mmCIF file of C-alpha atoms and ligand atoms in Angstrom:
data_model
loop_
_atom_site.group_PDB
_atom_site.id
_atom_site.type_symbol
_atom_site.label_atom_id
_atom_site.label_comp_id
_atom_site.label_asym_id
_atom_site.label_seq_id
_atom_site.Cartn_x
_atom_site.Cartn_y
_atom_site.Cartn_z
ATOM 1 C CA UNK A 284 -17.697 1.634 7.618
ATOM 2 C CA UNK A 285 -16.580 -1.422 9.986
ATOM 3 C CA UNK A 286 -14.556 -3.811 7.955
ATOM 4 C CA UNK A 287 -15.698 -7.110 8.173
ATOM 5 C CA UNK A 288 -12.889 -8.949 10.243
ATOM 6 C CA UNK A 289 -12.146 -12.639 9.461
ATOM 7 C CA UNK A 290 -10.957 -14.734 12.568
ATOM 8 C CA UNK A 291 -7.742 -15.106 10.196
ATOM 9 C CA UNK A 292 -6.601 -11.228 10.878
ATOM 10 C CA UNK A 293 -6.434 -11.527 14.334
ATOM 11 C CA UNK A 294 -4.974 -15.319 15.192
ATOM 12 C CA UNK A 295 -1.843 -13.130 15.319
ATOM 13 C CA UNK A 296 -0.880 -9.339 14.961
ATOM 14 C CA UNK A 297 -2.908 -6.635 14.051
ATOM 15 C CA UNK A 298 -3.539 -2.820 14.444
ATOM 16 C CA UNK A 299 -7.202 -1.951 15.317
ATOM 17 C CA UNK A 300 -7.551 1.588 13.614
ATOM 18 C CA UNK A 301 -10.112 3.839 15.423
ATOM 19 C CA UNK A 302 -12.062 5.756 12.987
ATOM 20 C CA UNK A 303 -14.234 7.383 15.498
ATOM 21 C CA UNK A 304 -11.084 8.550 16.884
ATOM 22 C CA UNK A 305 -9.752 9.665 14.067
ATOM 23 C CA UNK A 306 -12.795 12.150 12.686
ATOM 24 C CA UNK A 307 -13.502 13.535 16.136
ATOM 25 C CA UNK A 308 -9.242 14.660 15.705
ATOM 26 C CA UNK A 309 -9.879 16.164 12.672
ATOM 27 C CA UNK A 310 -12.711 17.837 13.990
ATOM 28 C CA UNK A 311 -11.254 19.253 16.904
ATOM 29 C CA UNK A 312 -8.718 20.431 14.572
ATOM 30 C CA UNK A 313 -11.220 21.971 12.255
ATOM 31 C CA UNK A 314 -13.091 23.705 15.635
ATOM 32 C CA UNK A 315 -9.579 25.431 16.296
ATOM 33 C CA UNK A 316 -8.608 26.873 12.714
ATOM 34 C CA UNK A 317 -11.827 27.575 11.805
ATOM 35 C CA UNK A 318 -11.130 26.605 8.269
ATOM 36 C CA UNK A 319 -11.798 23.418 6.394
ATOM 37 C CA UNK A 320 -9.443 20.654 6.706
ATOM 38 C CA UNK A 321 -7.129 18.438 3.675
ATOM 39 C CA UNK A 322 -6.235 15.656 5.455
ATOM 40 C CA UNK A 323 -2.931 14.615 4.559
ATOM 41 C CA UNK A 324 -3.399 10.911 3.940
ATOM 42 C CA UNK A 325 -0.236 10.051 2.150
ATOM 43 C CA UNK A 326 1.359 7.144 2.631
ATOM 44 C CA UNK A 327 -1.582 4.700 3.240
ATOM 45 C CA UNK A 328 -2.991 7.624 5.759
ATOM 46 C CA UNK A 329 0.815 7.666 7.816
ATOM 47 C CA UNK A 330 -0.021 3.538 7.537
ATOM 48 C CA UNK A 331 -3.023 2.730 8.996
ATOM 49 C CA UNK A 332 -5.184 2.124 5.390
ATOM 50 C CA UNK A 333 -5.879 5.765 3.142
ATOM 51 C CA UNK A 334 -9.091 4.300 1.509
ATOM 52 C CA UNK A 335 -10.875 3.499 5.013
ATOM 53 C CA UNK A 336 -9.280 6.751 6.704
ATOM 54 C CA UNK A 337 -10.709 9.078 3.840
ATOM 55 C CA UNK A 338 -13.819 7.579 3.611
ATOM 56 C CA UNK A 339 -14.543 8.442 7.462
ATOM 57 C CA UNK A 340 -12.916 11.588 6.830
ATOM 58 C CA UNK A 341 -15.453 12.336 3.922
ATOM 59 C CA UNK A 342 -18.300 12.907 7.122
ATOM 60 C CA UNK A 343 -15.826 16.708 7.857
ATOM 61 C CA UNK A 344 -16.745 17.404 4.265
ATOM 62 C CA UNK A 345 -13.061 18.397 3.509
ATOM 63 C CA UNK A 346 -11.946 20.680 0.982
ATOM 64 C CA UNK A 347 -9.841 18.286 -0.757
ATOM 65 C CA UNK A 348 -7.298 15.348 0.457
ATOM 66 C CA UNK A 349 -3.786 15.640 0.067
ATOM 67 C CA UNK A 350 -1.119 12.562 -0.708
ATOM 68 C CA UNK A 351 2.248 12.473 -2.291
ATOM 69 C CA UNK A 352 1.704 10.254 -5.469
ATOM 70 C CA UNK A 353 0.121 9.546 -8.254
ATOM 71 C CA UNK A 354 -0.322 6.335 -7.226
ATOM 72 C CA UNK A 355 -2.179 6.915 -4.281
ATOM 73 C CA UNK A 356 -4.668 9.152 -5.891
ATOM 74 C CA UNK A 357 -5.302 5.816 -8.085
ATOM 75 C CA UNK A 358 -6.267 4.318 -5.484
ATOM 76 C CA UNK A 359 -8.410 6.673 -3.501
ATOM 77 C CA UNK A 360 -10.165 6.592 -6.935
ATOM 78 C CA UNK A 361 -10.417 2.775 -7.461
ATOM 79 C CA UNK A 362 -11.867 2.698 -3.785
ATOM 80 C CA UNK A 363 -14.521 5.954 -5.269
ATOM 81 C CA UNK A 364 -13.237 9.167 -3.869
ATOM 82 C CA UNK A 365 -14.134 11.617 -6.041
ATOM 83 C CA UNK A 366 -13.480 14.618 -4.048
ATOM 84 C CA UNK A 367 -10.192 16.893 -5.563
ATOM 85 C CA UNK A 368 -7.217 15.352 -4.323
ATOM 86 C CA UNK A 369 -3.523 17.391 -4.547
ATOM 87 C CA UNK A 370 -0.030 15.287 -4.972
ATOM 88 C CA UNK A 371 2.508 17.600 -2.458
ATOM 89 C CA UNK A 372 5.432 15.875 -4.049
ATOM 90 C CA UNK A 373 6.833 17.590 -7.021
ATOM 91 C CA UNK A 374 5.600 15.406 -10.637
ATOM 92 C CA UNK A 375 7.800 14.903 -13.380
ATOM 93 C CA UNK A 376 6.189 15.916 -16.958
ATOM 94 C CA UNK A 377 5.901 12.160 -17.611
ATOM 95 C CA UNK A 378 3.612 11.389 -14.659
ATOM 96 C CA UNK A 379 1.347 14.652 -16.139
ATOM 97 C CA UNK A 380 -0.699 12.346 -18.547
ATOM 98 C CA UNK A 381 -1.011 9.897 -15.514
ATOM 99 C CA UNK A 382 -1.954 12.678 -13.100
ATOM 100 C CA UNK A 383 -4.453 14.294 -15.396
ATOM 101 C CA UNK A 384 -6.578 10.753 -15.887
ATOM 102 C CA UNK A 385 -6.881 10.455 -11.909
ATOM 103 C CA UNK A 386 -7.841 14.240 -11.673
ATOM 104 C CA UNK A 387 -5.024 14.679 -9.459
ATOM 105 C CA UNK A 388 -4.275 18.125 -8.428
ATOM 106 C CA UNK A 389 -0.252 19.019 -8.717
ATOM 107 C CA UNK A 390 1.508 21.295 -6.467
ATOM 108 C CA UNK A 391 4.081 23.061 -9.005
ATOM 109 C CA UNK A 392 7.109 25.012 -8.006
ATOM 110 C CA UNK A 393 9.599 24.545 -10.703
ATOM 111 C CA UNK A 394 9.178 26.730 -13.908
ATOM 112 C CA UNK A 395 9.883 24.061 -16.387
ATOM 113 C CA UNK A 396 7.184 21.797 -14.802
ATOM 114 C CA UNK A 397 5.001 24.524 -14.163
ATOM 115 C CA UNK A 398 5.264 25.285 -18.412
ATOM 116 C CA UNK A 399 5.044 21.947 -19.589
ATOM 117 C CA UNK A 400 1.306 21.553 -16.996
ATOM 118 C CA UNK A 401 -0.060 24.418 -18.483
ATOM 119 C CA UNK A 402 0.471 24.098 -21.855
ATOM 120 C CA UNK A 403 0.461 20.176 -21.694
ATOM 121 C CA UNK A 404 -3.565 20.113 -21.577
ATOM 122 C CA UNK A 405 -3.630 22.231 -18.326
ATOM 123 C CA UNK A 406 -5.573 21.372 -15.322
ATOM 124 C CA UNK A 407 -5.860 23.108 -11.984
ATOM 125 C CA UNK A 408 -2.699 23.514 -10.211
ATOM 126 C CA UNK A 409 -0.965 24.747 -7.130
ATOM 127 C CA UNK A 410 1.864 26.982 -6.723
ATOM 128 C CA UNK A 411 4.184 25.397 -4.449
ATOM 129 C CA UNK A 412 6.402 28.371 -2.869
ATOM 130 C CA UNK A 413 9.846 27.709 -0.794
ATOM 131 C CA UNK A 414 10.365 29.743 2.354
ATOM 132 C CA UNK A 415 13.010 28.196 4.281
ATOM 133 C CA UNK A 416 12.742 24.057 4.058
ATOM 134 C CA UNK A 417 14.914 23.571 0.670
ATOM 135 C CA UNK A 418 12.893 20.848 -0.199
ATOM 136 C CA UNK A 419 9.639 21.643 -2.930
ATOM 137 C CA UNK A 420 8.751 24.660 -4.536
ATOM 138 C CA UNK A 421 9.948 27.927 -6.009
ATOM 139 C CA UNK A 422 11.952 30.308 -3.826
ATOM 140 C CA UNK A 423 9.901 33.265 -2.122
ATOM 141 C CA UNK A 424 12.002 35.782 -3.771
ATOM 142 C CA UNK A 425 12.245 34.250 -7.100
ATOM 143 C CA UNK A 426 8.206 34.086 -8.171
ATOM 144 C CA UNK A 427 9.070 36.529 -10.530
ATOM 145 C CA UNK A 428 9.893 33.973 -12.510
ATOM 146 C CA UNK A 429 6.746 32.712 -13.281
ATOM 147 C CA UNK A 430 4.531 36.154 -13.428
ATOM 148 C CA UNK A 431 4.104 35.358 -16.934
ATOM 149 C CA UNK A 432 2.994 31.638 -16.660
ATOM 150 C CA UNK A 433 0.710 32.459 -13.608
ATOM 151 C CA UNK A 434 -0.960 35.740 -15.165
ATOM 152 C CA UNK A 435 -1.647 33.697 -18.146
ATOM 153 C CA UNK A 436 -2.865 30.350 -16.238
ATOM 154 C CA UNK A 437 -3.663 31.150 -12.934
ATOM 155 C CA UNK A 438 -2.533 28.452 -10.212
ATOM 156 C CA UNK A 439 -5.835 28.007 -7.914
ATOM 157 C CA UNK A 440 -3.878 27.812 -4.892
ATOM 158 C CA UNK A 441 -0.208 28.786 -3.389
ATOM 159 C CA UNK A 442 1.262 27.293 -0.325
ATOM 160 C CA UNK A 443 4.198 27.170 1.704
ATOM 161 C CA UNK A 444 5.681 24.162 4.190
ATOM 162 C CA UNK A 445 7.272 25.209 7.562
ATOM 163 C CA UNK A 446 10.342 23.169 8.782
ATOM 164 C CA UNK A 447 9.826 23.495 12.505
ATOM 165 C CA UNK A 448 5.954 24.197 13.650
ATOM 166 C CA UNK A 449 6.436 22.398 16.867
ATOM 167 C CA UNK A 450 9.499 24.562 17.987
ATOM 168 C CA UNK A 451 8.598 27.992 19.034
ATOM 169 C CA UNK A 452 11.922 29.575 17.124
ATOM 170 C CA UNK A 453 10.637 32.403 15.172
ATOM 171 C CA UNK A 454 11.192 29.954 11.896
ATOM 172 C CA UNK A 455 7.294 29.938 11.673
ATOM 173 C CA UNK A 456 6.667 33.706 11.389
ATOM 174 C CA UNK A 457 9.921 33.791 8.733
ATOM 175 C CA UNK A 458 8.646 31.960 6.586
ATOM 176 C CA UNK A 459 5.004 33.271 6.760
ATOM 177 C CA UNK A 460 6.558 36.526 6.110
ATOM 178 C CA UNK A 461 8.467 35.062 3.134
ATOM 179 C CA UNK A 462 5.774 33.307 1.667
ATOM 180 C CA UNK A 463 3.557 37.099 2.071
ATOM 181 C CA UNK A 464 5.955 38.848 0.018
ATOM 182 C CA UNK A 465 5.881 36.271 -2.715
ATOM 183 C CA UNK A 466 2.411 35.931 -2.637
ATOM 184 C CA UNK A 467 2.708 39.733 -3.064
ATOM 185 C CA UNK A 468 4.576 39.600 -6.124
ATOM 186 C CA UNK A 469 2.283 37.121 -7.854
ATOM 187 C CA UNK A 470 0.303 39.205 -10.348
ATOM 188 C CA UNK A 471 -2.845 36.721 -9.605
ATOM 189 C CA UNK A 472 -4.085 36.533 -6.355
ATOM 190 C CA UNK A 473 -4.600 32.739 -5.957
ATOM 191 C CA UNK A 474 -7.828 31.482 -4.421
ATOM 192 C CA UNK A 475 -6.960 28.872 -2.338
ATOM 193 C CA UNK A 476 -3.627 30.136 0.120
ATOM 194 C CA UNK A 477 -2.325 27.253 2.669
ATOM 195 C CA UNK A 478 0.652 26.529 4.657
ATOM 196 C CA UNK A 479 -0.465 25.018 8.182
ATOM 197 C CA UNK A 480 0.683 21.280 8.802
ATOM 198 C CA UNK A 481 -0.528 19.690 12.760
ATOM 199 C CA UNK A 482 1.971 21.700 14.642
ATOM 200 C CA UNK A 483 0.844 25.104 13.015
ATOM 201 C CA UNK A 484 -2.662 24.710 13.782
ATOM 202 C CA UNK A 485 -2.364 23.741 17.400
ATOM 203 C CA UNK A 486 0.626 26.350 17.453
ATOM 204 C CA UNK A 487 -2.090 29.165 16.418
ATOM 205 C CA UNK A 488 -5.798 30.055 17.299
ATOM 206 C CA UNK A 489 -7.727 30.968 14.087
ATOM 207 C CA UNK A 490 -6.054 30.207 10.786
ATOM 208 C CA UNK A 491 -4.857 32.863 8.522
ATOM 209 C CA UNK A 492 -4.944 30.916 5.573
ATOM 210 C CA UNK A 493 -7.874 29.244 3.437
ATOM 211 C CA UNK A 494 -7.609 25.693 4.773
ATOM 212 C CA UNK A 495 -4.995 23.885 7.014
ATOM 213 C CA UNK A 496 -2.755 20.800 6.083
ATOM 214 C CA UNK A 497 -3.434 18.346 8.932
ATOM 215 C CA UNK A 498 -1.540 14.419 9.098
ATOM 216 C CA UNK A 499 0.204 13.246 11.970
ATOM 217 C CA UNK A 500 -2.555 15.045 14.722
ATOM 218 C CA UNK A 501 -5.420 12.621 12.958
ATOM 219 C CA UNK A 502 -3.688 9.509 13.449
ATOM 220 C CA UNK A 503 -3.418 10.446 17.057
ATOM 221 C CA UNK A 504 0.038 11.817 17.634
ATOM 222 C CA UNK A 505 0.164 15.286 19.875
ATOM 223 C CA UNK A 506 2.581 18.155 19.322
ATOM 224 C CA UNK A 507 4.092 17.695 22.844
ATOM 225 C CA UNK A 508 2.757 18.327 26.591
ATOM 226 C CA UNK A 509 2.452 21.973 26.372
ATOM 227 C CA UNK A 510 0.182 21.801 23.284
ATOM 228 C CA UNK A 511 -3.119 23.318 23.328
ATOM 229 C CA UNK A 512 -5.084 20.698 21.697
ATOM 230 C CA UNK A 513 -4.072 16.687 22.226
ATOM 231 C CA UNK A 514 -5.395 13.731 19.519
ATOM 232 C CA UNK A 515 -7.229 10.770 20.646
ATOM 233 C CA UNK A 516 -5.736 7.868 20.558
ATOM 234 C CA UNK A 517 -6.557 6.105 16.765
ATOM 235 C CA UNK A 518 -3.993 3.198 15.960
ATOM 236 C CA UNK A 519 -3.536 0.147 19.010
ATOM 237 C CA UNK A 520 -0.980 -2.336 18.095
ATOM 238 C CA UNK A 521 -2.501 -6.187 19.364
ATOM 239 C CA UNK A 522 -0.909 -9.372 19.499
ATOM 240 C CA UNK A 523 -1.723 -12.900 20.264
ATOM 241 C CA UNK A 524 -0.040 -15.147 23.173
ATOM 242 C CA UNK A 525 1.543 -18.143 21.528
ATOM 243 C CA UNK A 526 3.242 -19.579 24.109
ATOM 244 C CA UNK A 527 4.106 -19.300 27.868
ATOM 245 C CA UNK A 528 7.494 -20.651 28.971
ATOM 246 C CA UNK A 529 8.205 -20.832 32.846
ATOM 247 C CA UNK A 530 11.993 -20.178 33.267
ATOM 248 C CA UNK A 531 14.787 -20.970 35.878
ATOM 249 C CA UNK A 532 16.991 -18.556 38.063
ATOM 250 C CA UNK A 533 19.989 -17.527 35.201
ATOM 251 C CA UNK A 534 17.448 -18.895 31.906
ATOM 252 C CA UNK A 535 18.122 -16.733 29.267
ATOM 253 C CA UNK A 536 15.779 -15.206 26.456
ATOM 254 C CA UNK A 537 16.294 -14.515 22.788
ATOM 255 C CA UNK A 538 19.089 -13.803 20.437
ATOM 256 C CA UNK A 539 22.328 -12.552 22.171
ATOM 257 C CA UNK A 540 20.631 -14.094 25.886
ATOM 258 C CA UNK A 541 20.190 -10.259 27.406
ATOM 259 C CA UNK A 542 17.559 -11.649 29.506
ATOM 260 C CA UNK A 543 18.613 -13.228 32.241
ATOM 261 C CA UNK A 544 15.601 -14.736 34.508
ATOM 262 C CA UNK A 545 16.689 -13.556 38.316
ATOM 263 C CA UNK A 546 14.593 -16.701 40.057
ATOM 264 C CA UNK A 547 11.669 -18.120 39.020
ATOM 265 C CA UNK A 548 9.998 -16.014 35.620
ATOM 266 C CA UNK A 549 7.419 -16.568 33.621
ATOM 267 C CA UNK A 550 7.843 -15.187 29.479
ATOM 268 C CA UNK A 551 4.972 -14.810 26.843
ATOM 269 C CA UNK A 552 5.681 -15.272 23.365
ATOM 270 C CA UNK A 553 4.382 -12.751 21.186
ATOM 271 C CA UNK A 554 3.253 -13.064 17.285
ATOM 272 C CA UNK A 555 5.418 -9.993 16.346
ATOM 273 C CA UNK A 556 8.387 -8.853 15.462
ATOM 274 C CA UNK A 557 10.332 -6.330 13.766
ATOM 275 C CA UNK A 558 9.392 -8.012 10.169
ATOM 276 C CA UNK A 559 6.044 -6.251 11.573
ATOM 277 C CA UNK A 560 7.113 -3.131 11.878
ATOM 278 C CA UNK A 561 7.620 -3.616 15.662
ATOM 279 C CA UNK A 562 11.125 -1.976 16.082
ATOM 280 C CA UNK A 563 14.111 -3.592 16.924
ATOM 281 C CA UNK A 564 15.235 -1.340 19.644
ATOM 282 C CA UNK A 565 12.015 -2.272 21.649
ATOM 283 C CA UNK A 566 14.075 -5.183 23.422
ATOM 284 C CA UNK A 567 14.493 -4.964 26.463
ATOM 285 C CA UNK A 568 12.241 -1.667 26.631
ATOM 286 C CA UNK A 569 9.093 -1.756 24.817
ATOM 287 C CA UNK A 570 5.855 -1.703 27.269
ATOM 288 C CA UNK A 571 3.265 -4.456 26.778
ATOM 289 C CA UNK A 572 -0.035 -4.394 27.815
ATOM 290 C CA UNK A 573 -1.961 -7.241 29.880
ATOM 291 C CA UNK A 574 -5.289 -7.097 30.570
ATOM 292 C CA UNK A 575 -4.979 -3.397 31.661
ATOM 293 C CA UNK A 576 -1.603 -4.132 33.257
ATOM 294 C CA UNK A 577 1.774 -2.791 31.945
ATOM 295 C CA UNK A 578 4.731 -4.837 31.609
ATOM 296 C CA UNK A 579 8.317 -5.236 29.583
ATOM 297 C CA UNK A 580 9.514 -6.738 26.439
ATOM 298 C CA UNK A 581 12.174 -9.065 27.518
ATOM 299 C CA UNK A 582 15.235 -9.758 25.544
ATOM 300 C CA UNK A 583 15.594 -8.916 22.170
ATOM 301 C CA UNK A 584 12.621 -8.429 19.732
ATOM 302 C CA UNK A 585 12.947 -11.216 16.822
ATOM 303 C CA UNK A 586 12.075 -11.086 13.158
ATOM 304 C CA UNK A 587 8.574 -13.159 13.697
ATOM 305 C CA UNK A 588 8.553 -13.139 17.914
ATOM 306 C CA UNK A 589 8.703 -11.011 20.929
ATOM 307 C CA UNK A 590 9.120 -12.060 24.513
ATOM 308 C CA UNK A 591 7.712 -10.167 27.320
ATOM 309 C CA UNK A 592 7.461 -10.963 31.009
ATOM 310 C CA UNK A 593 4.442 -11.889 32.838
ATOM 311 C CA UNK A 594 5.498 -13.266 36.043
ATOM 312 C CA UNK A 595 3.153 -12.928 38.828
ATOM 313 C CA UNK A 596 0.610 -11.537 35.714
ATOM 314 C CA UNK A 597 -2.614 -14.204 34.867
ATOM 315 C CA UNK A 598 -1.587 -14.982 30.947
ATOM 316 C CA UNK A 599 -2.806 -17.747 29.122
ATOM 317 C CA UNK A 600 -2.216 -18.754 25.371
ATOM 318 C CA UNK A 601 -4.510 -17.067 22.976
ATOM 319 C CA UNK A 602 -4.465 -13.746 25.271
ATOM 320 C CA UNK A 603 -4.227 -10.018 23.482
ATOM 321 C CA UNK A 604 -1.384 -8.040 24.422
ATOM 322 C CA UNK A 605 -1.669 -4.356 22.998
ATOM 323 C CA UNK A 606 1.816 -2.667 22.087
ATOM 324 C CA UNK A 607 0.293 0.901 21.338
ATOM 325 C CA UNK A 608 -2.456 2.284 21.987
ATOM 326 C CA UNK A 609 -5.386 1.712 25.170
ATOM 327 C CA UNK A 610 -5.619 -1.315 27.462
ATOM 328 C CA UNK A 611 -8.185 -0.118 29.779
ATOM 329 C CA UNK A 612 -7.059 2.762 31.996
ATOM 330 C CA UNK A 613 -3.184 2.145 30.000
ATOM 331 C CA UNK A 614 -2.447 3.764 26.853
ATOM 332 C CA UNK A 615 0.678 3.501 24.990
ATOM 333 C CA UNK A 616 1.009 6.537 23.098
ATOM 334 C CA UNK A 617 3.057 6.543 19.540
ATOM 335 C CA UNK A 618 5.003 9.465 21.177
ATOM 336 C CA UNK A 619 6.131 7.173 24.033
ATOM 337 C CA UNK A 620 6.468 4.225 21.490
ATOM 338 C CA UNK A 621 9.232 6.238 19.642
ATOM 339 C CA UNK A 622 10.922 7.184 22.628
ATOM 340 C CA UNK A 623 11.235 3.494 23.826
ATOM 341 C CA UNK A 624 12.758 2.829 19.957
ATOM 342 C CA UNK A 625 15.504 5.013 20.736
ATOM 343 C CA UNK A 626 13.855 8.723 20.403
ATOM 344 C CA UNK A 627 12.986 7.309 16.509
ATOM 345 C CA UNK A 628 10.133 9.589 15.111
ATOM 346 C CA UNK A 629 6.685 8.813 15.550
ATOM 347 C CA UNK A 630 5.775 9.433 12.179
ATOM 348 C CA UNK A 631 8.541 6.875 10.966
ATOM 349 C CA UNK A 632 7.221 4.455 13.879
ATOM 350 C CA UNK A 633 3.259 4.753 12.165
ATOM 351 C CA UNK A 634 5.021 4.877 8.430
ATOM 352 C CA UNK A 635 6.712 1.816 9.354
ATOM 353 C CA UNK A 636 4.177 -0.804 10.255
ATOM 354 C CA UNK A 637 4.176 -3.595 7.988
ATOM 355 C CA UNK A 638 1.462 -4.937 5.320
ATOM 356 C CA UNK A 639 1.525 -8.332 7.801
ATOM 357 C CA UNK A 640 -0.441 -6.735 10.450
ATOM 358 C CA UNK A 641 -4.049 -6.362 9.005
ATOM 359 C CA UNK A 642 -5.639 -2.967 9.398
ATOM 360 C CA UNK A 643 -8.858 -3.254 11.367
ATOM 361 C CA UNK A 644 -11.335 -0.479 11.258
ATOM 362 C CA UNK A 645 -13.863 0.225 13.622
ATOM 363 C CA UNK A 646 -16.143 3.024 14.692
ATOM 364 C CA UNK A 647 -14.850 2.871 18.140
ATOM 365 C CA UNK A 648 -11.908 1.164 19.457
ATOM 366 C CA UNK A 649 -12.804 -0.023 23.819
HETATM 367 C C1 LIG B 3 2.832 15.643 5.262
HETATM 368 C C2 LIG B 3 2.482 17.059 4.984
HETATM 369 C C3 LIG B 3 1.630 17.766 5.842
HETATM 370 C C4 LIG B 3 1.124 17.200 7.144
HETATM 371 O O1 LIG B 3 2.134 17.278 8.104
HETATM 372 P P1 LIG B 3 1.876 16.760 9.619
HETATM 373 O O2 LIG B 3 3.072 17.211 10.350
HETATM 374 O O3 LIG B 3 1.763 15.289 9.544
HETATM 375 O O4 LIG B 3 0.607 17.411 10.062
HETATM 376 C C5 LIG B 3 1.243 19.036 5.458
HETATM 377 N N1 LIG B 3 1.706 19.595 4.312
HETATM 378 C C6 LIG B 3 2.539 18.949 3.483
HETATM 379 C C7 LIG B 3 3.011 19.619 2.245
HETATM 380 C C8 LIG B 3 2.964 17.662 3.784
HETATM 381 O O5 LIG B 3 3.809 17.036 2.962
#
């Protein structure tokens, strides 16, 4: 399961992805719903590589995987994932032929698109119903509309999508109860009934539903302090020391000179930058970890380079400095990350790391 990892992906930047990590989260998750899992692993698994998360995911035997394109089922097949695998972004009828070679699963809410599946050649499908988020999916009180097309090809699952599982505002048990009454007025009973995203299984014991929707809790980001299950850590950001630079009382560093040394400093000179996906509004913020030891981003981050201060730290050239993730007994967590980056959202922070930092998986990240 361990890529092999050339000297080449780490003379730089790169993101050591824990797989261990990552199974024993979707484990945990598993243990609490009591239901089998889909991991969600759209968008290259929230960034950190879809064909080596899946394949570790494979070990929770998992009902099915979930993405958001065609595309990416592709390439979970290329790679040899056979298992079913459901698009949760609605398809156009000209990506049906497309969907239908890759055995792609689609989740259907519109009536037109839900017609032209059926009788286009057919297929399992899912019945995507809307309860509240306006986004995907047929309206909870308009199913009616497609009692004819579901009695006569039954949809082997129905689902909903809450807008706010990690705030405790009633929204939750709305649209459960909206997406009960439609499932009432189906005239099929579908097999397969899910709605539960991280939030909503950590939010509730047992799950109600067949299996639960998990993404963002895999890859290691929580649904707050108060939660009652937390993710191991799974994605550490590390960087290479390029240069050291031992600056003057009033010495200045990077673009726009916010730095300003106040006596003797000492600055390291990262291999990163927000070309990486390492944000912007990490200057003057971001934490940086040195052999165990936490320290500052100084000045602003570049496109290719990122400053941070090691005064009075031992740093030589060639050193690893981790930006996320665990240094010893210091972990950055993405939730902190994204806070730093001006309260951006951790999913967008993961989302956003760049093809230039290599993926790295390993069984177990020290
Ligand atoms: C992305 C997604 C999920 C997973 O959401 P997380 O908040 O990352 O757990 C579940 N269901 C659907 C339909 C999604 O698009």
């Amino acid at each position: 399961m361990t890529t092999q990892s050339t000297a080449q992906e780490t003379t730089r930047a790169w993101v050591d992805v824990d797989l261990g990590a990552l199974v024993r989260n979707g484990a945990a998750l598993q243990r609490h719903a009591g239901v089998p899992l889909v991991p969600m692993v759209k968008a290259d698994a929230y960034g950190l590589g879809a064909v080596a998360c899946a394949r570790a995911l494979e070990r929770l035997d998992p009902l099915a995987f979930g993405v958001a394109t065609v595309r990416e089922v592709e390439e979970l097949r290329a790679a040899g994932i056979g298992r079913r695998i459901y698009v949760f972004s609605p398809l156009l009828p000209e990506e049906f032929a497309a969907a239908r070679a890759v055995r792609a699963v689609p989740t259907l809410g519109d009536p037109a698109a839900i017609a032209a599946w059926v009788q286009g050649g057919g297929g399992p499908w899912h019945l995507s119903i809307e309860t509240g988020m306006h986004r995907a999916g047929l309206r909870w009180d308009l199913v009616g509309l497609v009692a004819d097309l579901v009695r006569a090809h039954p949809p082997e699952g129905a689902f909903t999508h809450f807008h706010s599982a990690e705030h405790n505002d009633g929204s939750l048990e709305r649209q459960e109860t909206r997406f009960r009454e439609a499932l009432a007025a189906l005239p099929v009973m579908p097999a397969l009934l899910h709605a539960q995203n991280s939030a909503a299984i950590v939010r509730r014991a047992e799950s109600p539903w067949s299996f639960v929707r998990p993404g963002v809790f895999l890859y290691g980001v929580g649904s707050g302090p108060g939660a009652a299950l937390h993710p191991e850590p799974v994605a550490h950001i590390r960087v290479r020391v390029l240069e050291l630079h031992d600056l003057q009382d009033g010495d200045t560093v990077s673009y726009s000179a916010s730095w300003r040394a106040v006596g003797p400093r000492r600055v390291a000179t990262l291999g990163i930058g927000y070309a990486d996906g390492y944000r912007r509004a990490l200057g003057n913020r971001g934490p940086a970890l040195l052999h165990g030891v936490c320290t500052t981003v100084a000045g602003l981050v570049t496109m290719d380079m990122t400053m941070i201060d090691v005064t009075d730290l031992a740093c030589r050239v060639g050193d690893v400095v981790t930006l996320l993730g665990r240094d010893g007994s210091e972990l950055i967590t993405v939730e902190e990350l994204a806070v730093f980056a001006d309260f951006m959202s951790p999913y967008e922070l993961l989302t956003g790391l760049r093809q230039r930092l290599p993926r790295r998986h390993h069984e177990a990240v020290a």
